[in-house]
Tab-separated table of N, CA and C in Angstrom:
chain	number	residue	atom	x	y	z
A	1	LYS	N	-79.383	-90.963	-155.772
A	1	LYS	CA	-80.430	-90.615	-156.719
A	1	LYS	C	-81.381	-89.640	-156.020
A	2	TYR	N	-81.675	-88.546	-156.681
A	2	TYR	CA	-82.539	-87.520	-156.103
A	2	TYR	C	-83.854	-87.443	-156.863
A	3	ARG	N	-84.908	-87.247	-156.115
A	3	ARG	CA	-86.241	-87.075	-156.703
A	3	ARG	C	-86.870	-85.860	-156.037
A	4	TYR	N	-87.275	-84.900	-156.843
A	4	TYR	CA	-87.904	-83.678	-156.338
A	4	TYR	C	-89.345	-83.622	-156.821
A	5	VAL	N	-90.251	-83.438	-155.883
A	5	VAL	CA	-91.674	-83.364	-156.196
A	5	VAL	C	-92.188	-82.011	-155.726
A	6	GLY	N	-92.873	-81.299	-156.596
A	6	GLY	CA	-93.485	-80.028	-156.212
A	6	GLY	C	-92.609	-78.811	-156.413
A	7	LEU	N	-91.568	-78.908	-157.217
A	7	LEU	CA	-90.716	-77.735	-157.459
A	7	LEU	C	-91.517	-76.556	-158.016
A	8	GLU	N	-92.589	-76.876	-158.725
A	8	GLU	CA	-93.435	-75.806	-159.285
A	8	GLU	C	-94.126	-74.997	-158.185
A	9	ASN	N	-94.099	-75.496	-156.956
A	9	ASN	CA	-94.717	-74.774	-155.834
A	9	ASN	C	-93.852	-73.647	-155.288
A	10	ILE	N	-92.617	-73.554	-155.775
A	10	ILE	CA	-91.722	-72.486	-155.334
A	10	ILE	C	-91.880	-71.315	-156.299
A	11	PRO	N	-92.446	-70.190	-155.812
A	11	PRO	CA	-92.657	-69.043	-156.700
A	11	PRO	C	-91.338	-68.517	-157.272
A	12	GLN	N	-91.383	-68.119	-158.524
A	12	GLN	CA	-90.197	-67.564	-159.179
A	12	GLN	C	-89.941	-66.118	-158.752
A	13	ASP	N	-91.020	-65.418	-158.398
A	13	ASP	CA	-90.908	-64.013	-157.991
A	13	ASP	C	-91.368	-63.874	-156.546
A	14	GLY	N	-90.834	-62.896	-155.872
A	14	GLY	CA	-91.219	-62.649	-154.488
A	14	GLY	C	-90.399	-63.481	-153.519
A	15	ALA	N	-90.526	-63.139	-152.275
A	15	ALA	CA	-89.771	-63.815	-151.223
A	15	ALA	C	-90.387	-65.164	-150.894
A	16	VAL	N	-89.526	-66.085	-150.486
A	16	VAL	CA	-89.989	-67.415	-150.082
A	16	VAL	C	-89.289	-67.786	-148.778
A	17	LEU	N	-90.079	-68.206	-147.823
A	17	LEU	CA	-89.557	-68.754	-146.579
A	17	LEU	C	-89.712	-70.271	-146.697
A	18	LEU	N	-88.593	-70.983	-146.910
A	18	LEU	CA	-88.605	-72.437	-147.045
A	18	LEU	C	-88.465	-73.041	-145.655
A	19	LEU	N	-89.442	-73.801	-145.227
A	19	LEU	CA	-89.437	-74.374	-143.877
A	19	LEU	C	-89.700	-75.868	-143.949
A	20	GLY	N	-88.841	-76.656	-143.302
A	20	GLY	CA	-89.036	-78.102	-143.338
A	20	GLY	C	-88.199	-78.858	-142.342
A	21	ASN	N	-88.209	-80.187	-142.501
A	21	ASN	CA	-87.509	-81.057	-141.551
A	21	ASN	C	-85.997	-81.029	-141.766
A	22	HIS	N	-85.273	-81.474	-140.728
A	22	HIS	CA	-83.810	-81.428	-140.749
A	22	HIS	C	-83.280	-82.804	-140.367
A	23	VAL	N	-82.757	-83.551	-141.364
A	23	VAL	CA	-82.343	-84.930	-141.118
A	23	VAL	C	-80.849	-85.183	-141.257
A	24	SER	N	-80.095	-84.242	-141.850
A	24	SER	CA	-78.670	-84.498	-142.054
A	24	SER	C	-77.877	-83.203	-142.202
A	25	TRP	N	-76.569	-83.388	-142.214
A	25	TRP	CA	-75.664	-82.250	-142.427
A	25	TRP	C	-75.727	-81.742	-143.868
A	26	LEU	N	-76.283	-82.532	-144.771
A	26	LEU	CA	-76.320	-82.152	-146.189
A	26	LEU	C	-77.666	-81.615	-146.660
A	27	ASP	N	-78.594	-81.426	-145.749
A	27	ASP	CA	-79.933	-80.967	-146.151
A	27	ASP	C	-79.878	-79.696	-146.994
A	28	TRP	N	-79.007	-78.770	-146.624
A	28	TRP	CA	-78.936	-77.491	-147.333
A	28	TRP	C	-78.589	-77.689	-148.808
A	29	ILE	N	-77.657	-78.584	-149.092
A	29	ILE	CA	-77.276	-78.776	-150.497
A	29	ILE	C	-78.335	-79.577	-151.246
A	30	ILE	N	-78.975	-80.519	-150.547
A	30	ILE	CA	-80.040	-81.305	-151.166
A	30	ILE	C	-81.190	-80.385	-151.588
A	31	ILE	N	-81.495	-79.403	-150.752
A	31	ILE	CA	-82.561	-78.441	-151.075
A	31	ILE	C	-82.104	-77.472	-152.168
A	32	GLN	N	-80.853	-77.031	-152.114
A	32	GLN	CA	-80.362	-76.026	-153.063
A	32	GLN	C	-80.205	-76.578	-154.478
A	33	LEU	N	-79.851	-77.855	-154.633
A	33	LEU	CA	-79.532	-78.424	-155.949
A	33	LEU	C	-80.510	-78.068	-157.074
A	34	PRO	N	-81.816	-78.265	-156.927
A	34	PRO	CA	-82.703	-78.020	-158.064
A	34	PRO	C	-83.199	-76.575	-158.176
A	35	ILE	N	-82.821	-75.731	-157.218
A	35	ILE	CA	-83.350	-74.365	-157.179
A	35	ILE	C	-82.284	-73.395	-157.685
A	36	LYS	N	-82.606	-72.690	-158.748
A	36	LYS	CA	-81.635	-71.773	-159.356
A	36	LYS	C	-81.337	-70.557	-158.470
A	37	LYS	N	-82.338	-70.069	-157.809
A	37	LYS	CA	-82.175	-68.907	-156.944
A	37	LYS	C	-81.444	-69.314	-155.659
A	38	LYS	N	-80.504	-68.508	-155.218
A	38	LYS	CA	-79.715	-68.791	-154.019
A	38	LYS	C	-80.606	-68.816	-152.784
A	39	ILE	N	-80.439	-69.850	-151.952
A	39	ILE	CA	-81.179	-69.935	-150.693
A	39	ILE	C	-80.285	-69.428	-149.572
A	40	ASN	N	-80.803	-68.505	-148.773
A	40	ASN	CA	-80.094	-67.974	-147.613
A	40	ASN	C	-80.526	-68.784	-146.395
A	41	PHE	N	-79.728	-69.796	-146.026
A	41	PHE	CA	-80.091	-70.652	-144.908
A	41	PHE	C	-79.685	-70.030	-143.586
A	42	MET	N	-80.502	-70.265	-142.563
A	42	MET	CA	-80.131	-69.895	-141.204
A	42	MET	C	-79.390	-71.085	-140.619
A	43	MET	N	-78.343	-70.790	-139.824
A	43	MET	CA	-77.483	-71.846	-139.300
A	43	MET	C	-76.999	-71.489	-137.908
A	44	ASP	N	-76.809	-72.493	-137.088
A	44	ASP	CA	-76.270	-72.309	-135.746
A	44	ASP	C	-74.957	-71.521	-135.821
A	45	LYS	N	-74.849	-70.485	-135.024
A	45	LYS	CA	-73.689	-69.598	-135.066
A	45	LYS	C	-72.388	-70.324	-134.732
A	46	ASP	N	-72.428	-71.278	-133.816
A	46	ASP	CA	-71.210	-72.023	-133.472
A	46	ASP	C	-70.682	-72.797	-134.679
A	47	ILE	N	-71.583	-73.407	-135.440
A	47	ILE	CA	-71.171	-74.131	-136.646
A	47	ILE	C	-70.718	-73.139	-137.721
A	48	TYR	N	-71.435	-72.041	-137.843
A	48	TYR	CA	-71.092	-70.996	-138.812
A	48	TYR	C	-69.649	-70.523	-138.622
A	49	ASN	N	-69.195	-70.488	-137.383
A	49	ASN	CA	-67.848	-69.990	-137.067
A	49	ASN	C	-66.767	-71.058	-137.088
A	50	TRP	N	-67.075	-72.285	-137.510
A	50	TRP	CA	-66.031	-73.306	-137.635
A	50	TRP	C	-64.961	-72.778	-138.581
A	51	PRO	N	-63.688	-72.750	-138.156
A	51	PRO	CA	-62.615	-72.124	-138.945
A	51	PRO	C	-62.512	-72.587	-140.394
A	52	ILE	N	-62.582	-73.864	-140.653
A	52	ILE	CA	-62.380	-74.357	-142.024
A	52	ILE	C	-63.535	-73.962	-142.948
A	53	PHE	N	-64.752	-73.940	-142.415
A	53	PHE	CA	-65.934	-73.723	-143.250
A	53	PHE	C	-66.486	-72.297	-143.219
A	54	HIS	N	-66.014	-71.460	-142.311
A	54	HIS	CA	-66.593	-70.119	-142.123
A	54	HIS	C	-66.662	-69.318	-143.428
A	55	LYS	N	-65.589	-69.314	-144.193
A	55	LYS	CA	-65.578	-68.536	-145.450
A	55	LYS	C	-66.620	-69.069	-146.439
A	56	ILE	N	-66.780	-70.381	-146.475
A	56	ILE	CA	-67.774	-70.984	-147.380
A	56	ILE	C	-69.180	-70.574	-146.956
A	57	PHE	N	-69.449	-70.645	-145.645
A	57	PHE	CA	-70.770	-70.253	-145.142
A	57	PHE	C	-71.036	-68.784	-145.435
A	58	LYS	N	-70.015	-67.958	-145.277
A	58	LYS	CA	-70.164	-66.517	-145.537
A	58	LYS	C	-70.442	-66.270	-147.031
A	59	LEU	N	-69.714	-66.947	-147.892
A	59	LEU	CA	-69.950	-66.834	-149.336
A	59	LEU	C	-71.343	-67.314	-149.710
A	60	GLY	N	-71.827	-68.324	-148.994
A	60	GLY	CA	-73.155	-68.870	-149.243
A	60	GLY	C	-74.275	-68.021	-148.678
A	61	LYS	N	-73.921	-66.877	-148.115
A	61	LYS	CA	-74.887	-65.935	-147.551
A	61	LYS	C	-75.731	-66.554	-146.433
A	62	THR	N	-75.092	-67.452	-145.673
A	62	THR	CA	-75.751	-68.083	-144.542
A	62	THR	C	-75.985	-67.044	-143.449
A	63	ILE	N	-77.083	-67.193	-142.740
A	63	ILE	CA	-77.423	-66.283	-141.641
A	63	ILE	C	-77.158	-67.007	-140.327
A	64	PRO	N	-76.133	-66.576	-139.567
A	64	PRO	CA	-75.854	-67.249	-138.294
A	64	PRO	C	-76.891	-66.880	-137.235
A	65	VAL	N	-77.291	-67.879	-136.456
A	65	VAL	CA	-78.283	-67.637	-135.410
A	65	VAL	C	-77.825	-68.334	-134.128
A	66	SER	N	-78.018	-67.663	-133.013
A	66	SER	CA	-77.717	-68.267	-131.717
A	66	SER	C	-78.840	-67.909	-130.756
A	67	PRO	N	-79.007	-68.693	-129.704
A	67	PRO	CA	-80.076	-68.389	-128.740
A	67	PRO	C	-79.957	-66.988	-128.140
A	68	ARG	N	-78.730	-66.502	-128.009
A	68	ARG	CA	-78.524	-65.175	-127.396
A	68	ARG	C	-78.724	-64.020	-128.369
A	69	ALA	N	-78.589	-64.303	-129.669
A	69	ALA	CA	-78.698	-63.222	-130.656
A	69	ALA	C	-79.679	-63.582	-131.761
A	70	SER	N	-80.740	-64.265	-131.414
A	70	SER	CA	-81.674	-64.705	-132.453
A	70	SER	C	-82.426	-63.537	-133.083
A	71	LYS	N	-82.691	-62.490	-132.297
A	71	LYS	CA	-83.425	-61.342	-132.859
A	71	LYS	C	-82.660	-60.721	-134.020
A	72	ASP	N	-81.334	-60.607	-133.899
A	72	ASP	CA	-80.531	-60.052	-134.985
A	72	ASP	C	-80.605	-60.943	-136.229
A	73	ALA	N	-80.567	-62.249	-136.019
A	73	ALA	CA	-80.639	-63.180	-137.150
A	73	ALA	C	-81.986	-63.067	-137.858
A	74	PHE	N	-83.066	-62.958	-137.085
A	74	PHE	CA	-84.388	-62.858	-137.712
A	74	PHE	C	-84.581	-61.488	-138.376
A	75	LYS	N	-83.909	-60.457	-137.875
A	75	LYS	CA	-83.925	-59.152	-138.559
A	75	LYS	C	-83.223	-59.266	-139.913
A	76	GLU	N	-82.107	-59.996	-139.924
A	76	GLU	CA	-81.379	-60.192	-141.182
A	76	GLU	C	-82.212	-61.018	-142.166
A	77	ALA	N	-82.879	-62.038	-141.673
A	77	ALA	CA	-83.759	-62.844	-142.532
A	77	ALA	C	-84.862	-61.965	-143.117
A	78	HIS	N	-85.432	-61.099	-142.295
A	78	HIS	CA	-86.475	-60.177	-142.752
A	78	HIS	C	-85.952	-59.270	-143.860
A	79	LYS	N	-84.755	-58.742	-143.668
A	79	LYS	CA	-84.140	-57.868	-144.675
A	79	LYS	C	-83.997	-58.613	-146.009
A	80	ARG	N	-83.556	-59.841	-145.930
A	80	ARG	CA	-83.369	-60.611	-147.165
A	80	ARG	C	-84.698	-60.963	-147.821
A	81	LEU	N	-85.715	-61.220	-147.015
A	81	LEU	CA	-87.047	-61.467	-147.571
A	81	LEU	C	-87.604	-60.203	-148.227
A	82	LEU	N	-87.362	-59.047	-147.620
A	82	LEU	CA	-87.786	-57.786	-148.232
A	82	LEU	C	-87.134	-57.585	-149.605
A	83	ASP	N	-85.915	-58.118	-149.756
A	83	ASP	CA	-85.201	-58.019	-151.029
A	83	ASP	C	-85.641	-59.102	-152.027
A	84	GLY	N	-86.638	-59.921	-151.637
A	84	GLY	CA	-87.174	-60.935	-152.548
A	84	GLY	C	-86.385	-62.230	-152.594
A	85	ASN	N	-85.574	-62.488	-151.579
A	85	ASN	CA	-84.755	-63.697	-151.542
A	85	ASN	C	-85.514	-64.890	-150.969
A	86	ILE	N	-84.872	-66.047	-151.055
A	86	ILE	CA	-85.359	-67.256	-150.409
A	86	ILE	C	-84.570	-67.428	-149.121
A	87	VAL	N	-85.277	-67.635	-148.019
A	87	VAL	CA	-84.627	-67.906	-146.730
A	87	VAL	C	-85.072	-69.293	-146.288
A	88	GLY	N	-84.098	-70.129	-145.954
A	88	GLY	CA	-84.380	-71.490	-145.507
A	88	GLY	C	-84.142	-71.641	-144.019
A	89	ILE	N	-85.119	-72.204	-143.332
A	89	ILE	CA	-85.019	-72.413	-141.887
A	89	ILE	C	-85.535	-73.815	-141.562
A	90	TYR	N	-84.859	-74.457	-140.625
A	90	TYR	CA	-85.304	-75.749	-140.099
A	90	TYR	C	-85.928	-75.471	-138.736
A	91	PRO	N	-87.257	-75.418	-138.656
A	91	PRO	CA	-87.927	-75.053	-137.402
A	91	PRO	C	-87.662	-75.991	-136.230
A	92	GLU	N	-87.157	-77.210	-136.503
A	92	GLU	CA	-86.822	-78.116	-135.407
A	92	GLU	C	-85.595	-77.618	-134.644
A	93	GLY	N	-84.778	-76.792	-135.289
A	93	GLY	CA	-83.617	-76.215	-134.633
A	93	GLY	C	-82.404	-77.118	-134.563
A	94	GLU	N	-82.527	-78.367	-134.960
A	94	GLU	CA	-81.408	-79.296	-134.944
A	94	GLU	C	-81.727	-80.499	-135.825
A	95	ILE	N	-80.681	-81.267	-136.116
A	95	ILE	CA	-80.844	-82.489	-136.899
A	95	ILE	C	-81.519	-83.536	-136.021
A	96	THR	N	-82.522	-84.219	-136.569
A	96	THR	CA	-83.227	-85.256	-135.818
A	96	THR	C	-82.287	-86.392	-135.427
A	97	LYS	N	-82.509	-86.920	-134.250
A	97	LYS	CA	-81.707	-88.056	-133.779
A	97	LYS	C	-82.469	-89.368	-133.915
A	98	ASN	N	-83.776	-89.286	-134.201
A	98	ASN	CA	-84.584	-90.511	-134.277
A	98	ASN	C	-85.373	-90.645	-135.586
A	99	GLY	N	-85.195	-89.725	-136.502
A	99	GLY	CA	-85.871	-89.804	-137.789
A	99	GLY	C	-87.289	-89.255	-137.795
A	100	GLN	N	-87.801	-88.911	-136.620
A	100	GLN	CA	-89.163	-88.388	-136.516
A	100	GLN	C	-89.145	-86.859	-136.608
A	101	LEU	N	-90.257	-86.306	-136.990
A	101	LEU	CA	-90.402	-84.862	-137.037
A	101	LEU	C	-90.508	-84.360	-135.601
A	102	GLY	N	-89.578	-83.529	-135.199
A	102	GLY	CA	-89.541	-83.035	-133.824
A	102	GLY	C	-90.449	-81.839	-133.604
A	103	LYS	N	-90.327	-81.264	-132.436
A	103	LYS	CA	-91.057	-80.049	-132.086
A	103	LYS	C	-90.594	-78.914	-133.003
A	104	PHE	N	-91.530	-78.099	-133.446
A	104	PHE	CA	-91.191	-76.929	-134.250
A	104	PHE	C	-91.145	-75.702	-133.340
A	105	TYR	N	-90.060	-74.973	-133.436
A	105	TYR	CA	-89.931	-73.740	-132.659
A	105	TYR	C	-90.542	-72.585	-133.433
A	106	LYS	N	-90.923	-71.553	-132.704
A	106	LYS	CA	-91.647	-70.430	-133.282
A	106	LYS	C	-90.757	-69.323	-133.822
A	107	GLY	N	-89.446	-69.535	-133.854
A	107	GLY	CA	-88.518	-68.485	-134.257
A	107	GLY	C	-88.896	-67.756	-135.535
A	108	TYR	N	-89.256	-68.508	-136.565
A	108	TYR	CA	-89.584	-67.866	-137.845
A	108	TYR	C	-90.785	-66.930	-137.718
A	109	GLU	N	-91.621	-67.153	-136.700
A	109	GLU	CA	-92.787	-66.290	-136.493
A	109	GLU	C	-92.376	-64.895	-136.026
A	110	LEU	N	-91.105	-64.736	-135.606
A	110	LEU	CA	-90.591	-63.423	-135.191
A	110	LEU	C	-90.271	-62.525	-136.385
A	111	ILE	N	-90.216	-63.104	-137.571
A	111	ILE	CA	-89.903	-62.313	-138.760
A	111	ILE	C	-91.125	-61.469	-139.109
A	112	PRO	N	-90.954	-60.134	-139.169
A	112	PRO	CA	-92.097	-59.293	-139.562
A	112	PRO	C	-92.640	-59.729	-140.924
A	113	GLN	N	-93.933	-59.625	-141.088
A	113	GLN	CA	-94.586	-60.164	-142.282
A	113	GLN	C	-94.899	-59.119	-143.351
A	114	ASN	N	-94.209	-58.019	-143.310
A	114	ASN	CA	-94.486	-56.963	-144.289
A	114	ASN	C	-93.649	-57.122	-145.567
A	115	TYR	N	-93.351	-58.356	-145.949
A	115	TYR	CA	-92.654	-58.624	-147.199
A	115	TYR	C	-93.630	-59.322	-148.147
A	116	ASP	N	-93.339	-59.229	-149.430
A	116	ASP	CA	-94.189	-59.857	-150.435
A	116	ASP	C	-93.708	-61.288	-150.657
A	117	GLY	N	-94.353	-62.232	-149.983
A	117	GLY	CA	-93.900	-63.606	-150.125
A	117	GLY	C	-94.782	-64.601	-149.392
A	118	VAL	N	-94.341	-65.852	-149.414
A	118	VAL	CA	-95.099	-66.967	-148.836
A	118	VAL	C	-94.138	-67.924	-148.128
A	119	ILE	N	-94.734	-68.877	-147.427
A	119	ILE	CA	-93.991	-70.005	-146.880
A	119	ILE	C	-94.191	-71.174	-147.842
A	120	VAL	N	-93.106	-71.893	-148.135
A	120	VAL	CA	-93.209	-73.148	-148.871
A	120	VAL	C	-92.658	-74.235	-147.948
A	121	PRO	N	-93.528	-75.149	-147.495
A	121	PRO	CA	-93.072	-76.238	-146.635
A	121	PRO	C	-92.379	-77.323	-147.470
A	122	PHE	N	-91.423	-78.020	-146.844
A	122	PHE	CA	-90.778	-79.127	-147.544
A	122	PHE	C	-90.540	-80.283	-146.580
A	123	PHE	N	-90.362	-81.459	-147.176
A	123	PHE	CA	-90.062	-82.657	-146.400
A	123	PHE	C	-88.988	-83.443	-147.133
A	124	ILE	N	-87.900	-83.765	-146.425
A	124	ILE	CA	-86.797	-84.546	-146.990
A	124	ILE	C	-86.917	-85.977	-146.483
A	125	ASP	N	-86.787	-86.935	-147.389
A	125	ASP	CA	-86.878	-88.344	-147.018
A	125	ASP	C	-85.734	-89.112	-147.681
A	126	GLY	N	-85.160	-90.088	-146.954
A	126	GLY	CA	-84.149	-90.963	-147.533
A	126	GLY	C	-82.733	-90.715	-147.055
A	127	VAL	N	-82.506	-89.693	-146.246
A	127	VAL	CA	-81.158	-89.380	-145.785
A	127	VAL	C	-80.919	-89.896	-144.364
A	128	PHE	N	-81.990	-90.035	-143.584
A	128	PHE	CA	-81.838	-90.464	-142.200
A	128	PHE	C	-81.162	-91.828	-142.140
A	129	GLY	N	-80.199	-91.969	-141.240
A	129	GLY	CA	-79.445	-93.212	-141.102
A	129	GLY	C	-78.213	-93.262	-141.979
A	130	SER	N	-77.997	-92.235	-142.784
A	130	SER	CA	-76.825	-92.192	-143.658
A	130	SER	C	-75.600	-91.714	-142.870
A	131	LEU	N	-74.490	-91.714	-143.535
A	131	LEU	CA	-73.234	-91.222	-142.969
A	131	LEU	C	-73.370	-89.782	-142.476
A	132	PHE	N	-74.285	-89.011	-143.082
A	132	PHE	CA	-74.411	-87.585	-142.781
A	132	PHE	C	-75.520	-87.248	-141.787
A	133	SER	N	-76.191	-88.250	-141.247
A	133	SER	CA	-77.209	-87.989	-140.233
A	133	SER	C	-76.599	-88.246	-138.852
A	134	LYS	N	-77.309	-87.881	-137.807
A	134	LYS	CA	-76.784	-88.088	-136.454
A	134	LYS	C	-76.953	-89.525	-135.992
A	135	TYR	N	-77.881	-90.266	-136.596
A	135	TYR	CA	-78.111	-91.660	-136.251
A	135	TYR	C	-77.496	-92.537	-137.326
A	136	LYS	N	-76.726	-93.494	-136.917
A	136	LYS	CA	-76.114	-94.413	-137.870
A	136	LYS	C	-76.693	-95.798	-137.632
A	137	ALA	N	-77.499	-96.271	-138.556
A	137	ALA	CA	-78.193	-97.551	-138.409
A	137	ALA	C	-77.233	-98.735	-138.405
A	138	ASN	N	-76.178	-98.658	-139.150
A	138	ASN	CA	-75.284	-99.789	-139.301
A	138	ASN	C	-73.844	-99.312	-139.180
A	139	LYS	N	-73.131	-99.836	-138.201
A	139	LYS	CA	-71.730	-99.439	-137.999
A	139	LYS	C	-70.876	-99.795	-139.212
A	140	LYS	N	-71.192	-100.904	-139.882
A	140	LYS	CA	-70.458	-101.327	-141.062
A	140	LYS	C	-71.216	-100.885	-142.314
A	141	ARG	N	-71.351	-99.613	-142.490
A	141	ARG	CA	-72.121	-99.116	-143.628
A	141	ARG	C	-71.252	-99.071	-144.892
A	142	ASN	N	-71.881	-99.253	-145.978
A	142	ASN	CA	-71.211	-99.192	-147.263
A	142	ASN	C	-71.284	-97.753	-147.766
A	143	LEU	N	-70.131	-97.107	-147.840
A	143	LEU	CA	-70.105	-95.710	-148.254
A	143	LEU	C	-70.554	-95.514	-149.699
A	144	LEU	N	-70.469	-96.559	-150.484
A	144	LEU	CA	-70.852	-96.447	-151.888
A	144	LEU	C	-72.305	-96.840	-152.138
A	145	LYS	N	-73.012	-97.234	-151.091
A	145	LYS	CA	-74.416	-97.625	-151.248
A	145	LYS	C	-75.236	-96.434	-151.753
A	146	ARG	N	-75.966	-96.665	-152.806
A	146	ARG	CA	-76.797	-95.589	-153.375
A	146	ARG	C	-78.091	-95.481	-152.591
A	147	ARG	N	-78.538	-94.279	-152.398
A	147	ARG	CA	-79.797	-94.008	-151.713
A	147	ARG	C	-80.707	-93.257	-152.668
A	148	GLU	N	-81.994	-93.429	-152.460
A	148	GLU	CA	-82.944	-92.583	-153.169
A	148	GLU	C	-83.410	-91.538	-152.176
A	149	ILE	N	-83.098	-90.301	-152.474
A	149	ILE	CA	-83.465	-89.182	-151.613
A	149	ILE	C	-84.583	-88.421	-152.302
A	150	SER	N	-85.676	-88.247	-151.574
A	150	SER	CA	-86.829	-87.524	-152.113
A	150	SER	C	-87.049	-86.257	-151.317
A	151	VAL	N	-87.372	-85.202	-152.033
A	151	VAL	CA	-87.716	-83.938	-151.390
A	151	VAL	C	-89.066	-83.513	-151.954
A	152	TYR	N	-89.991	-83.261	-151.029
A	152	TYR	CA	-91.343	-82.866	-151.399
A	152	TYR	C	-91.565	-81.421	-150.997
A	153	PHE	N	-91.937	-80.584	-151.953
A	153	PHE	CA	-92.258	-79.190	-151.686
A	153	PHE	C	-93.770	-79.038	-151.736
A	154	GLY	N	-94.343	-78.545	-150.655
A	154	GLY	CA	-95.782	-78.355	-150.597
A	154	GLY	C	-96.215	-77.076	-151.286
A	155	LYS	N	-97.503	-76.920	-151.427
A	155	LYS	CA	-98.062	-75.697	-152.005
A	155	LYS	C	-97.768	-74.521	-151.076
A	156	PRO	N	-97.588	-73.320	-151.637
A	156	PRO	CA	-97.336	-72.150	-150.793
A	156	PRO	C	-98.472	-71.934	-149.800
A	157	ILE	N	-98.092	-71.535	-148.601
A	157	ILE	CA	-99.057	-71.242	-147.541
A	157	ILE	C	-98.803	-69.831	-147.033
A	158	PRO	N	-99.788	-69.233	-146.354
A	158	PRO	CA	-99.615	-67.861	-145.867
A	158	PRO	C	-98.427	-67.730	-144.912
A	159	LYS	N	-97.767	-66.584	-144.988
A	159	LYS	CA	-96.577	-66.350	-144.154
A	159	LYS	C	-96.909	-66.212	-142.676
A	160	ASP	N	-98.189	-66.105	-142.323
A	160	ASP	CA	-98.560	-66.029	-140.909
A	160	ASP	C	-98.959	-67.395	-140.334
A	161	THR	N	-98.637	-68.475	-141.061
A	161	THR	CA	-98.955	-69.822	-140.581
A	161	THR	C	-98.144	-70.120	-139.322
A	162	PRO	N	-98.812	-70.446	-138.211
A	162	PRO	CA	-98.086	-70.727	-136.961
A	162	PRO	C	-97.338	-72.061	-137.007
A	163	SER	N	-96.345	-72.194	-136.144
A	163	SER	CA	-95.465	-73.371	-136.144
A	163	SER	C	-96.220	-74.684	-135.949
A	164	HIS	N	-97.227	-74.715	-135.083
A	164	HIS	CA	-97.958	-75.970	-134.865
A	164	HIS	C	-98.726	-76.394	-136.122
A	165	LYS	N	-99.249	-75.427	-136.855
A	165	LYS	CA	-99.967	-75.721	-138.100
A	165	LYS	C	-98.984	-76.151	-139.195
A	166	LEU	N	-97.836	-75.484	-139.270
A	166	LEU	CA	-96.804	-75.838	-140.241
A	166	LEU	C	-96.338	-77.279	-140.016
A	167	ARG	N	-96.106	-77.644	-138.765
A	167	ARG	CA	-95.675	-79.003	-138.434
A	167	ARG	C	-96.730	-80.017	-138.896
A	168	GLU	N	-97.981	-79.690	-138.682
A	168	GLU	CA	-99.082	-80.565	-139.103
A	168	GLU	C	-99.092	-80.727	-140.628
A	169	ILE	N	-98.879	-79.640	-141.345
A	169	ILE	CA	-98.848	-79.671	-142.814
A	169	ILE	C	-97.722	-80.582	-143.292
A	170	ILE	N	-96.543	-80.442	-142.674
A	170	ILE	CA	-95.393	-81.253	-143.088
A	170	ILE	C	-95.598	-82.724	-142.717
A	171	LEU	N	-96.190	-82.991	-141.565
A	171	LEU	CA	-96.515	-84.374	-141.195
A	171	LEU	C	-97.469	-84.992	-142.218
A	172	ASN	N	-98.456	-84.220	-142.645
A	172	ASN	CA	-99.406	-84.707	-143.655
A	172	ASN	C	-98.712	-84.970	-144.983
A	173	MET	N	-97.746	-84.114	-145.355
A	173	MET	CA	-96.973	-84.329	-146.580
A	173	MET	C	-96.213	-85.643	-146.480
A	174	LYS	N	-95.576	-85.860	-145.342
A	174	LYS	CA	-94.799	-87.077	-145.113
A	174	LYS	C	-95.693	-88.308	-145.271
A	175	GLU	N	-96.829	-88.305	-144.624
A	175	GLU	CA	-97.755	-89.441	-144.696
A	175	GLU	C	-98.268	-89.649	-146.120
A	176	LYS	N	-98.596	-88.564	-146.796
A	176	LYS	CA	-99.115	-88.647	-148.173
A	176	LYS	C	-98.096	-89.303	-149.097
A	177	TYR	N	-96.842	-88.856	-149.024
A	177	TYR	CA	-95.846	-89.365	-149.953
A	177	TYR	C	-95.298	-90.730	-149.569
A	178	GLU	N	-95.351	-91.092	-148.290
A	178	GLU	CA	-94.887	-92.416	-147.871
A	178	GLU	C	-95.812	-93.507	-148.382
A	179	THR	N	-97.070	-93.170	-148.633
A	179	THR	CA	-98.024	-94.175	-149.098
A	179	THR	C	-98.050	-94.279	-150.623
A	180	GLN	N	-97.262	-93.502	-151.308
A	180	GLN	CA	-97.261	-93.551	-152.787
A	180	GLN	C	-96.175	-94.474	-153.295
């Protein structure tokens, strides 16, 4: 069961940099489901090149990124933002292993800001500990067990918001919605 809160915070026009937490292998599809406009996600280049999935990632307009060639990836993200697209990035750089919001890397801050757009922060809740996360709470898990997955989209923020401030905003979103 999916619950989306704040979809109205995603502008219909202009570029959007979607930035949020990373809890599972399925985060990209969970985020894409309610959004009609195609999201161009950034993804680890090694995973992008997996033989079975490479064509799917390429069709999905995924942007491969690696530590050695990150500047090229951020140039490509900039190009797509200039074209008014949505680019999705997980600033933690990897799937969480403990369910907590990790350190945010500054990579997205390398994207030149001369595009017409904003950052929309998001927080995914309810997937951690599932079959698709890195942490498995129960070895004897029921594959048919239904989960309630919630995704919270925050209000648009300026594209020059630094990573430490973005992390704080997302932490506040998490705390706000956990108490509701």
